[in-house]
Short mmCIF file of C-alpha atoms in Angstrom, two decimals:
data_model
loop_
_atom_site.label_atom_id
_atom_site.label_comp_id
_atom_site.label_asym_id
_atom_site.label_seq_id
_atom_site.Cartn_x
_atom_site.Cartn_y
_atom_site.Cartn_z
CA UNK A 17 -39.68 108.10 -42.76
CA UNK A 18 -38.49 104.48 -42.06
CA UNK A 19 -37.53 103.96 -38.32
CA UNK A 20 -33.83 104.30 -37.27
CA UNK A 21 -32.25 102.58 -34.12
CA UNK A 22 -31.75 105.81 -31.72
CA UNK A 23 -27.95 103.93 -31.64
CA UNK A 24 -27.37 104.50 -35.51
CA UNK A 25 -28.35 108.43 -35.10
CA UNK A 26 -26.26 108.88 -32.55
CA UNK A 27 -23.49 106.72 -34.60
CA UNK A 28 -24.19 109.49 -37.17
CA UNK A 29 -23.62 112.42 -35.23
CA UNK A 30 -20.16 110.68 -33.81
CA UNK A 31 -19.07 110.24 -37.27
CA UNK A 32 -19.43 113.83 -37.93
CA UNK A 33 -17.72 115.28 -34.96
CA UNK A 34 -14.69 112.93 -35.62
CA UNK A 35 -14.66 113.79 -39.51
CA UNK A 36 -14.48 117.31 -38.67
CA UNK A 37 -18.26 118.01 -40.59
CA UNK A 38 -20.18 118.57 -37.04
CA UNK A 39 -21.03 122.06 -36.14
CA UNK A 40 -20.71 121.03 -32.78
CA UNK A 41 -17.41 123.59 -31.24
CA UNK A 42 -16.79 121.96 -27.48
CA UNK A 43 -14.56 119.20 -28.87
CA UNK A 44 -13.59 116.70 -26.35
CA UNK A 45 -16.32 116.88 -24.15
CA UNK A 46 -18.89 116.43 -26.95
CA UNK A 47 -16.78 113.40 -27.83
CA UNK A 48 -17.28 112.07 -24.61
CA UNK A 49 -20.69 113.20 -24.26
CA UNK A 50 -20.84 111.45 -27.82
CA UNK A 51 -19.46 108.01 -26.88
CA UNK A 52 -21.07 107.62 -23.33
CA UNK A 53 -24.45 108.09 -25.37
CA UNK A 54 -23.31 105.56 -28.07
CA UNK A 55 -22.71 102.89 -25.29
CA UNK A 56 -25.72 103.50 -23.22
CA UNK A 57 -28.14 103.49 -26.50
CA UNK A 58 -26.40 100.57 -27.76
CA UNK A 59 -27.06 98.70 -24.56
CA UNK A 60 -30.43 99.17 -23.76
CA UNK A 61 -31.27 98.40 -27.61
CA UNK A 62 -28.89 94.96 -26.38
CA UNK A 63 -31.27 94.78 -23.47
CA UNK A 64 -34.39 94.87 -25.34
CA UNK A 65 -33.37 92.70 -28.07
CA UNK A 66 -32.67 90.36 -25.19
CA UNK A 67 -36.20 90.63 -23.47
CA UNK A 68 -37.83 90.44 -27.02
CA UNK A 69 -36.42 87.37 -28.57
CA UNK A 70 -35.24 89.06 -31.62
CA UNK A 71 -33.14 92.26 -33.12
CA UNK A 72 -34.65 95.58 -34.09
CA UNK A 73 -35.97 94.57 -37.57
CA UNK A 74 -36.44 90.48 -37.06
CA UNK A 75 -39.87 89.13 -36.71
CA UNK A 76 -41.21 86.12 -35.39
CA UNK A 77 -40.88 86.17 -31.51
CA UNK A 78 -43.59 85.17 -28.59
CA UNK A 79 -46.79 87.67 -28.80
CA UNK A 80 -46.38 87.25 -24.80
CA UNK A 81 -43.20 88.79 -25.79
CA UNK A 82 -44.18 92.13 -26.62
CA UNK A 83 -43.33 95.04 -29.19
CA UNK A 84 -41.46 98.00 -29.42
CA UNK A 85 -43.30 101.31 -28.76
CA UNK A 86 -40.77 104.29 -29.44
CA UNK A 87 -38.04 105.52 -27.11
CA UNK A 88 -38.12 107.75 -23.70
CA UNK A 89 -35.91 110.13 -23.29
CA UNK A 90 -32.84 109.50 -20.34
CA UNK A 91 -30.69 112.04 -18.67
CA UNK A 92 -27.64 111.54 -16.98
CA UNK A 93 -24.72 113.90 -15.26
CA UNK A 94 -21.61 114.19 -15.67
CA UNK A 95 -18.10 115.75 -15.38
CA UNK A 96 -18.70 116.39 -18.89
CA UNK A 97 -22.08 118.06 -18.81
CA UNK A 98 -25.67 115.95 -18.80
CA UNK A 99 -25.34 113.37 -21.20
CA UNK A 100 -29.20 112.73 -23.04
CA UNK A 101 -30.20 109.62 -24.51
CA UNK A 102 -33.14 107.75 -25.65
CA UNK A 103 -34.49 104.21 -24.14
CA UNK A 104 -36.20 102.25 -26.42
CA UNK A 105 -40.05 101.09 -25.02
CA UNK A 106 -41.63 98.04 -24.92
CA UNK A 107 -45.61 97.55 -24.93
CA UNK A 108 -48.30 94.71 -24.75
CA UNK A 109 -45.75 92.68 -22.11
CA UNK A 110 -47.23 90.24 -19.85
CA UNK A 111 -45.52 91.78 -17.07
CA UNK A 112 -44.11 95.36 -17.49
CA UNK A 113 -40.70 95.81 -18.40
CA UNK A 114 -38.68 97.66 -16.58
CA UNK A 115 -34.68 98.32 -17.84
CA UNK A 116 -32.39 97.20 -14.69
CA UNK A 117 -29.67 98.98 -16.70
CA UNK A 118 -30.85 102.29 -16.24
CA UNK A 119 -30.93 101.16 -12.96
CA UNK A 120 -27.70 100.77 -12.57
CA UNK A 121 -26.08 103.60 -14.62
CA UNK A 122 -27.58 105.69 -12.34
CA UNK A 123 -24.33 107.26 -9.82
CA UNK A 124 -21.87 105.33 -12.47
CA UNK A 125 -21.45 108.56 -14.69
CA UNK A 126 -17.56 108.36 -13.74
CA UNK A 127 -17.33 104.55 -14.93
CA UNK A 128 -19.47 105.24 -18.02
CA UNK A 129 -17.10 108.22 -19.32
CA UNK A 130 -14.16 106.00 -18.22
CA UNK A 131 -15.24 103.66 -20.85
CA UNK A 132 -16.42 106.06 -23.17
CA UNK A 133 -12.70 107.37 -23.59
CA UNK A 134 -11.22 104.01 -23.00
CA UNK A 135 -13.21 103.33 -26.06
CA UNK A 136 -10.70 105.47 -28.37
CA UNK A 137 -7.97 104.48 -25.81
CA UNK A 138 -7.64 100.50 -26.24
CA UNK A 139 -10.78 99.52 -27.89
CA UNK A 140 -14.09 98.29 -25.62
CA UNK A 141 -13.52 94.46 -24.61
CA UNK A 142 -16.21 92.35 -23.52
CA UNK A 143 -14.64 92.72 -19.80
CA UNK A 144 -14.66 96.24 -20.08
CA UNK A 145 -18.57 96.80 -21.50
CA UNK A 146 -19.89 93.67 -18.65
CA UNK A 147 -18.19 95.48 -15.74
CA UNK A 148 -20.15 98.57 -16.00
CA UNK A 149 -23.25 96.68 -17.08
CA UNK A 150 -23.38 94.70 -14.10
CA UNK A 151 -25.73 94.42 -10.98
CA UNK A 152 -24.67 94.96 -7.17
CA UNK A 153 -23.65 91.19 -7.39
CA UNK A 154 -21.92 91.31 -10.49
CA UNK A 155 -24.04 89.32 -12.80
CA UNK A 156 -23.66 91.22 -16.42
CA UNK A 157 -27.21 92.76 -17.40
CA UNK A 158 -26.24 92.41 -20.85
CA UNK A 159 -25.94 88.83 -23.02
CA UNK A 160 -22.32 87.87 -24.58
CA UNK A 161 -24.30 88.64 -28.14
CA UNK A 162 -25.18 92.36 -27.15
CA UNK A 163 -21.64 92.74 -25.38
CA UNK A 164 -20.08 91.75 -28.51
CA UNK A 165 -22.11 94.04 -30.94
CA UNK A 166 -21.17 96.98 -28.99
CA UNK A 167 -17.21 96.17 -28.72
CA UNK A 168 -17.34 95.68 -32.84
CA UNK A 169 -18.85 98.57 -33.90
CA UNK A 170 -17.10 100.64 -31.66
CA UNK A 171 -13.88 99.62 -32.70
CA UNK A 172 -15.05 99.92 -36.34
CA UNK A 173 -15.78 104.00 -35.42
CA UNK A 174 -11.95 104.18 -34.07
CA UNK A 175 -10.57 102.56 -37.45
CA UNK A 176 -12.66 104.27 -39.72
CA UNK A 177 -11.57 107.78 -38.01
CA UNK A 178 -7.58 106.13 -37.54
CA UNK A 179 -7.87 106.26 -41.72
CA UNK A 180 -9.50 108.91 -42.88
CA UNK A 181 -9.05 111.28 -45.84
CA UNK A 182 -6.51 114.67 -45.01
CA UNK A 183 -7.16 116.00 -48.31
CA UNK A 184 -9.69 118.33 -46.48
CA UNK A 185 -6.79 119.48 -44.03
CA UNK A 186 -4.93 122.35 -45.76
CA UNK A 187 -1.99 122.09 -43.60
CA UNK A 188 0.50 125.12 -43.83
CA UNK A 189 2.93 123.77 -41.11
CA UNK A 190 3.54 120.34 -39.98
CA UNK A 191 5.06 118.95 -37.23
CA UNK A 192 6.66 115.52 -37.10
CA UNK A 193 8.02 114.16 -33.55
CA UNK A 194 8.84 110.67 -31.83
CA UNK A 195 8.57 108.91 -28.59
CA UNK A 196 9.88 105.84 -27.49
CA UNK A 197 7.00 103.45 -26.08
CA UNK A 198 7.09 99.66 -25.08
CA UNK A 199 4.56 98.56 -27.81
CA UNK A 200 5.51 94.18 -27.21
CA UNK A 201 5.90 92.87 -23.89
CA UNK A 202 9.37 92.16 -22.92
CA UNK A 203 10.75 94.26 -25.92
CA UNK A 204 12.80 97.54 -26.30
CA UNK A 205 11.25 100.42 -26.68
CA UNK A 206 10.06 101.21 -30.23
CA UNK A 207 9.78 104.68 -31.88
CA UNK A 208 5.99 105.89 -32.37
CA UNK A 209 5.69 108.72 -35.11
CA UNK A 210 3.17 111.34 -34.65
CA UNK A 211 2.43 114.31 -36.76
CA UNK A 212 0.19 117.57 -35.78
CA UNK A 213 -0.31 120.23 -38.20
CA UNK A 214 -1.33 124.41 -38.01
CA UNK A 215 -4.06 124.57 -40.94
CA UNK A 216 -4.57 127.71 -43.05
CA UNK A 217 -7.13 128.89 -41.09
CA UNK A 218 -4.79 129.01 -37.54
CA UNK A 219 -6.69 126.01 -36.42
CA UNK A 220 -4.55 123.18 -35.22
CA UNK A 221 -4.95 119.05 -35.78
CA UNK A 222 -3.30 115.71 -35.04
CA UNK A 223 -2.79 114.14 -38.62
CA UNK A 224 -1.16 110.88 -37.62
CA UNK A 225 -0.07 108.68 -35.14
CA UNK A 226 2.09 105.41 -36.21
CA UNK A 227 4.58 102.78 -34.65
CA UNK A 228 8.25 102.40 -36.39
CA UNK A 229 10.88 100.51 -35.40
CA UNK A 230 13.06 103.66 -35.24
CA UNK A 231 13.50 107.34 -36.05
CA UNK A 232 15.14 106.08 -39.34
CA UNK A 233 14.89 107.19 -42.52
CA UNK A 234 12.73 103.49 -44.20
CA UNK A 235 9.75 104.33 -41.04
CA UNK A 236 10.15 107.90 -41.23
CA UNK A 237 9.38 107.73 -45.14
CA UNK A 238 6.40 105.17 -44.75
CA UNK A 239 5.28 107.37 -42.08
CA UNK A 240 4.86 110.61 -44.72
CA UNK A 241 4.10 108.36 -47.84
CA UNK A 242 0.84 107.14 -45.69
CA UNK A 243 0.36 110.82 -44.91
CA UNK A 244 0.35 111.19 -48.64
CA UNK A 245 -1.58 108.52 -49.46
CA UNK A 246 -4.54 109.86 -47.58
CA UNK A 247 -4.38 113.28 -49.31
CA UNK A 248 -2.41 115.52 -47.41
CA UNK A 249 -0.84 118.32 -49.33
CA UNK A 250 2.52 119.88 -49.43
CA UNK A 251 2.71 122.31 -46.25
CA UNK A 252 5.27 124.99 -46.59
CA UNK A 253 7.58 123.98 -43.61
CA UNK A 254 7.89 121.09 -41.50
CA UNK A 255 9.36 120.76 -38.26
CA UNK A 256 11.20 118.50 -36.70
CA UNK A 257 14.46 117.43 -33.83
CA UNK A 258 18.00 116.69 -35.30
CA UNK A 259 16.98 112.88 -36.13
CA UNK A 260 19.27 112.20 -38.79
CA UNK A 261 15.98 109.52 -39.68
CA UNK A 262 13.47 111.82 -40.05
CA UNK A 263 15.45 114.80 -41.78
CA UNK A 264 16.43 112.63 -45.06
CA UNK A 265 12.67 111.55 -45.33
CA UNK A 266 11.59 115.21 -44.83
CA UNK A 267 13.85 115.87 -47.59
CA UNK A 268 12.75 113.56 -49.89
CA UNK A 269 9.30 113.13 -49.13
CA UNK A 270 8.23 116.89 -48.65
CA UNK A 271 10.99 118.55 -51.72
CA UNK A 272 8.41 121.47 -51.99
CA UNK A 273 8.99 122.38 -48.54
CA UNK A 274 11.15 124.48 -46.09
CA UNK A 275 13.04 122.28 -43.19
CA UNK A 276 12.36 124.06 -39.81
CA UNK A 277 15.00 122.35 -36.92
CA UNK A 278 13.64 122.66 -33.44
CA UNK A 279 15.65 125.89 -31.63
CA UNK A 280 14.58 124.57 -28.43
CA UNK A 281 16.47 121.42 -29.13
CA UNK A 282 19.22 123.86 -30.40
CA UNK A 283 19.46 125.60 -27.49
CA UNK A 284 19.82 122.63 -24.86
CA UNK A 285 22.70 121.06 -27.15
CA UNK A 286 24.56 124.57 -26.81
CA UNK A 287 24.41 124.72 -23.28
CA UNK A 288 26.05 121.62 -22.54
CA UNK A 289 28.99 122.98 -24.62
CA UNK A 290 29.18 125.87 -23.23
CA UNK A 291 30.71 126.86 -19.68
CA UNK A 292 28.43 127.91 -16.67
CA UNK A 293 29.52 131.29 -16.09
CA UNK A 294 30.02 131.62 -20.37
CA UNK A 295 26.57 130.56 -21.17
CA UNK A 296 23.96 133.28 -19.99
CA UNK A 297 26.25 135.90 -22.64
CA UNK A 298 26.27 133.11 -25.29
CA UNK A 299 22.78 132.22 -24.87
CA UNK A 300 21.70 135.97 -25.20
CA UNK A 301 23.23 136.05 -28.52
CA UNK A 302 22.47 132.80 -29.95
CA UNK A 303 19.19 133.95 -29.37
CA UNK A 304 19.38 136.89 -30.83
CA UNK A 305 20.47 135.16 -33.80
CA UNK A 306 17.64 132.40 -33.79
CA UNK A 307 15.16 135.76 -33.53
CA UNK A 308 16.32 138.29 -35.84
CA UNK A 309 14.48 140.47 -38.02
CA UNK A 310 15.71 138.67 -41.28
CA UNK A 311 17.17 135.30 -42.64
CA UNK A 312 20.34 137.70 -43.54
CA UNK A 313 20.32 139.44 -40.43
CA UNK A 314 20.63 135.82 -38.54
CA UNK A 315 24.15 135.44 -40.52
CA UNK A 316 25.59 138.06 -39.71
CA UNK A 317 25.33 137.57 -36.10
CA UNK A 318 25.93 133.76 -36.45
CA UNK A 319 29.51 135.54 -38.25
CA UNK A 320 30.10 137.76 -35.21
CA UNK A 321 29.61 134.92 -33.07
CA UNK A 322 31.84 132.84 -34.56
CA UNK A 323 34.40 135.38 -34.33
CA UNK A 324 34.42 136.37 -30.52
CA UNK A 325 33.87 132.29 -29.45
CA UNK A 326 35.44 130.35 -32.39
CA UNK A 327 38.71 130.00 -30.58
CA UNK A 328 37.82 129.26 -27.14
CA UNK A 329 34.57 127.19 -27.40
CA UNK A 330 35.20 125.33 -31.07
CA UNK A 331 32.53 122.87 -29.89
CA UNK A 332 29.85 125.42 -29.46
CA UNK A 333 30.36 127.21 -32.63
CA UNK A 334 30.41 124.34 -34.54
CA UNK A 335 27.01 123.36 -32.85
CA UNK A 336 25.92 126.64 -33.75
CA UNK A 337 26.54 126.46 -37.33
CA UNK A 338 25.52 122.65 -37.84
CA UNK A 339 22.33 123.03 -40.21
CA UNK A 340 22.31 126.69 -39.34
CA UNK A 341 20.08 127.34 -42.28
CA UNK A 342 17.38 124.84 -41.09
CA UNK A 343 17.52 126.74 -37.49
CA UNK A 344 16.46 129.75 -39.12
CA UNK A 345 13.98 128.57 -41.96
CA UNK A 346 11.01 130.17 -39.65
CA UNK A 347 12.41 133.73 -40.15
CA UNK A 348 11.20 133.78 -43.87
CA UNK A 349 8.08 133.65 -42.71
CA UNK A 350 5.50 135.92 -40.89
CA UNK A 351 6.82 137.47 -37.93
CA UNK A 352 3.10 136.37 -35.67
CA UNK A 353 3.85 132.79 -36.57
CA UNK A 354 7.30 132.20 -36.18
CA UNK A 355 7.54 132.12 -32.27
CA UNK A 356 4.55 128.67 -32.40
CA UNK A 357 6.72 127.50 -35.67
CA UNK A 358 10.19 127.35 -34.42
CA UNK A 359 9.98 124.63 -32.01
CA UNK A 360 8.28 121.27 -31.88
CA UNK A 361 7.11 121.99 -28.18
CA UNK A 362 3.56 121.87 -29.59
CA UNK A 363 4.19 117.81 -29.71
CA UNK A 364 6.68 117.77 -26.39
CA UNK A 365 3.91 119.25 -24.84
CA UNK A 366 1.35 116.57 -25.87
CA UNK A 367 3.75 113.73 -25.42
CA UNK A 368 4.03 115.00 -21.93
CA UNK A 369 0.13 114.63 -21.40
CA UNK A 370 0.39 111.16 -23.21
CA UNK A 371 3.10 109.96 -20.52
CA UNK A 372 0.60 111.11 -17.75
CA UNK A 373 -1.73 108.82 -18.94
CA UNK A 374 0.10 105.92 -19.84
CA UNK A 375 3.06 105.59 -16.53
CA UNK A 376 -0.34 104.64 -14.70
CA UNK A 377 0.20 101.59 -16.41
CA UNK A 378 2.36 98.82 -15.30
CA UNK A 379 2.31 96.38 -18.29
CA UNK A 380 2.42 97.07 -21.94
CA UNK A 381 -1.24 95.26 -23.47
CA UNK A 382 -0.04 94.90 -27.69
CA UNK A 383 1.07 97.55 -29.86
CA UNK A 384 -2.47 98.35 -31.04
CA UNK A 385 -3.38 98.81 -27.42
CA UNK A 386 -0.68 101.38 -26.95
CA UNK A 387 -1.93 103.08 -29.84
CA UNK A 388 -5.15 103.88 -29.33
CA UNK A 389 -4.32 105.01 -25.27
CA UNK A 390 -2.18 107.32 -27.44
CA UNK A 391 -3.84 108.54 -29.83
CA UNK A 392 -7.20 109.31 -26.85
CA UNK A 393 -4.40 111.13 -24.69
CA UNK A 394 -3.23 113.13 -27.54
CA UNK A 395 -6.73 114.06 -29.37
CA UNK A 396 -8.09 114.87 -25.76
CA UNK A 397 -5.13 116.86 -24.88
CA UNK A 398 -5.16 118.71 -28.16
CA UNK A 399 -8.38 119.94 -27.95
CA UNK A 400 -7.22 122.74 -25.56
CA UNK A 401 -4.97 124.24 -27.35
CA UNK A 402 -5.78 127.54 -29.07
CA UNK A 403 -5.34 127.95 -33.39
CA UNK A 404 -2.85 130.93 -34.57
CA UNK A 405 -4.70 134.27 -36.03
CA UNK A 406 -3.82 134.18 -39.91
CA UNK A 407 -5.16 137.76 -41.12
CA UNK A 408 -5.51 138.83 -45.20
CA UNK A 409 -2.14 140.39 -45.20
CA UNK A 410 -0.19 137.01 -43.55
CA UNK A 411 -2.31 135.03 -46.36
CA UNK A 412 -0.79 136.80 -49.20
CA UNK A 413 2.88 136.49 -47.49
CA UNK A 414 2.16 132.93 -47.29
CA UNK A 415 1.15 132.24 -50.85
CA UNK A 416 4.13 134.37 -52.27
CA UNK A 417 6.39 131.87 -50.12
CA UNK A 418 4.56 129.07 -51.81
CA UNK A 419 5.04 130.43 -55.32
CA UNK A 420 9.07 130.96 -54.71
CA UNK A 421 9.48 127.20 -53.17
CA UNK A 422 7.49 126.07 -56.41
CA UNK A 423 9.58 128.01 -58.56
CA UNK A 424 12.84 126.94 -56.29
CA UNK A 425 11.42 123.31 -56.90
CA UNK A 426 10.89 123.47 -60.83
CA UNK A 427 14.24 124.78 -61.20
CA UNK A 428 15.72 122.22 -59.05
CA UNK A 429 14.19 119.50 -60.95
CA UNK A 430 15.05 120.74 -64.46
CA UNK A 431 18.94 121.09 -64.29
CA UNK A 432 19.89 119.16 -67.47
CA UNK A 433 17.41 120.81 -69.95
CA UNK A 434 19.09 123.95 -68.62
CA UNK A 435 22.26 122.78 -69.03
CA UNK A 436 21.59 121.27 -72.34
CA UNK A 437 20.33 124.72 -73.97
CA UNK A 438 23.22 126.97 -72.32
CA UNK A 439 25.71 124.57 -73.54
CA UNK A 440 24.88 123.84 -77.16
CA UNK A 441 25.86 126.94 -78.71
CA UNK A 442 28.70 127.16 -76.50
CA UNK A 443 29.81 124.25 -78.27
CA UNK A 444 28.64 125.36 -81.56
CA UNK A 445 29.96 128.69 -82.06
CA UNK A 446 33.79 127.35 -80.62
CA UNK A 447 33.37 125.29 -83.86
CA UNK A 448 32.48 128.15 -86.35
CA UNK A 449 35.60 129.88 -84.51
CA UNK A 450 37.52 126.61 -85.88
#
């Protein structure tokens, strides 16, 4: 078998994990595990090229010089578990060579997975890779060449995984949420679009992550249409706030689907309409109307509502019935779903690990910067939460739901033949009574 670089097996198995085809199950921490190995690999192979005179496969360098003899296998510890990786070997040196990087790694397991998650953070710069490679006096171990092959191919791994195919992902509900982040120095903050769906198999997955310039309708759209573009199928609801933005590009990007609005959303804008002392009795049976048994069940207690509050709080009822059929969308479907379906907290949630990570810092560094620290706080974060059990009986309720809302949509998109054939021998047989 022709010899590999230990670096490009390990490049391998990172590929799989972040396409979703590794076997591996302990998600983030084989990530890191994954990426601290990449680094270490990829800089001893730096440091031996170095000592050599020439890269794995070039010939032509000093006999004095050496060769390679195989790799030895490294251990380090970590917060993450022991990390394993292989050192390559040189033979036939004049004097024995001896890797002052493994040296120095040793006690900097906490640096090394720093830069192993700042590596899907904000990309590895040559700063960042020399810092950690560096003696007690700060000389860099590694040359500018090496330090340079690691922050390119690394970066490569983040944009091939930043565009890959969803066709794979069959995503039954999606999630669509913003947050406003300072992506240019000096500049107002700027929308950034994410997206996180619940697959058919209960498992859940960030799908996208993208800048706009606003939650309005031209970035919302671009935001799905790239979603499209890379495969992703029709999922039978899709959540979202009130943004006026991102509702007409649900709309018209998703017209097979059902519009979920967030209730927890909901239920903050009723409470500021509502008096103090009013609001525990109104919020009882809003909610009872938000969680009733059926779609039909929900009106009728929207009805009664409106009756016993209409006069007094005309603000809060109207609130209430403002897209009142998009509030309830999650009652046509399974009743174990619809309390994780209802709500975008799934994102709020995320968003709120993302802000953890990013207040720390004091100056924005260039909108793909932000990105990246976004996307590693929200993949990292997601990892920890649990799927949704789907059993045989909620399958078949789900693909019934998908054949009405394709029926719903062919019917919807064929009014004028309809209208053609009903109204031709209307037209017709008023002549033959002429």
């Amino acid at each position: 078998m022709e010899r590999i670089p230990a670096s490009e097996r390990t490049r391998e198995r990172l590929k799989a994990l972040m396409g979703g085809t590794s076997e591996s199950g302990s998600g983030s921490s084989d990530l890191v595990r994954l990426a601290a190995r990449l680094i270490i690999e990829e800089a001893l192979e730096g440091e031996a090229a170095d000592a050599l005179g020439r890269g794995y496969y070039a010939r032509g360098a000093a006999p004095e010089a050496g060769y390679r003899n195989g790799y030895r296998t490294g251990r380090l510890k970590s917060a993450e578990g022991p990390i394993e990786y292989s050192a390559p070997q040189i033979a036939d040196r004049a004097e024995p060579f001896r890797s002052r990087i493994r040296e120095t790694l040793r006690g900097r397991t906490e640096a090394l997975e720093a830069l192993a998650v700042e590596m899907y953070a904000r990309g590895l710069s040559t700063r960042d890779i020399e810092a950690l490679f560096a003696d007690e006096t700060g000389k860099s171990l590694l040359s500018r060449s090496a330090v340079s092959t690691i922050t390119e191919r690394l970066w490569a791994e983040y944009e091939e995984f930043a565009s890959r195919d969803l066709s794979e992902f069959d995503v039954v509900y999606l999630f669509v949420d913003g947050i406003a982040e300072r992506l240019h120095l000096g500049q107002p903050r700027e929308a950034v679009l994410a997206a996180w769906g619940i697959l058919a198999d209960g498992k859940k997955a960030l799908l996208h992550l993208a800048p706009g310039t606003k939650e309005d309708t031209a970035s919302c759209k671009e935001f799905f249409q790239d979603l499209r573009r890379r495969g992703l199928p029709d999922p039978l609801l899709v959540v979202s706030d009130g943004a006026p933005g991102i509702i007409r590009a649900i709309e018209e990007c998703f017209p097979r689907s059902v519009r979920q609005r967030c209730l927890a959303h909901k239920m903050r804008n009723l409470e500021s309409k509502v008096p103090e002392d009013v609001w525990p009795e109104f919020k009882a049976r809003a909610a009872a109307c938000y969680q009733a048994a059926s779609p039909a069940l929900a009106r009728l207690l929207r009805d009664d509502i409106v009756a016993t509050y209409g006069r007094d709080l005309p603000s809060a009822v109207a609130c209430l019935q403002d897209d009142f059929e998009a509030y309830i969308a999650h009652l046509r479907f399974p009743l174990g779903h619809r309390r994780a379906i209802r709500t975008t907290n799934l994102l709020e949630r995320l968003f709120g690990e993302e802000r953890r990570r990013t207040k720390v810092i004091p100056h924005a560094f260039g909108e793909r910067a932000v990105l990246k620290l976004m996307y590693a706080a929200l993949i990292r974060a997601a990892e920890r939460w649990r799927g949704i059990r789907i059993t045989e009986f909620e399958r078949r309720q789900l693909k019934a739901i998908r054949d009405e809302l394709d029926g719903d949509f062919a019917a919807r998109t064929t009014p004028a033949t309809a209208a053609t054939v009903t109204a031709s021998p209307t037209r017709l047989s008023s002549k033959d009574r002429t």
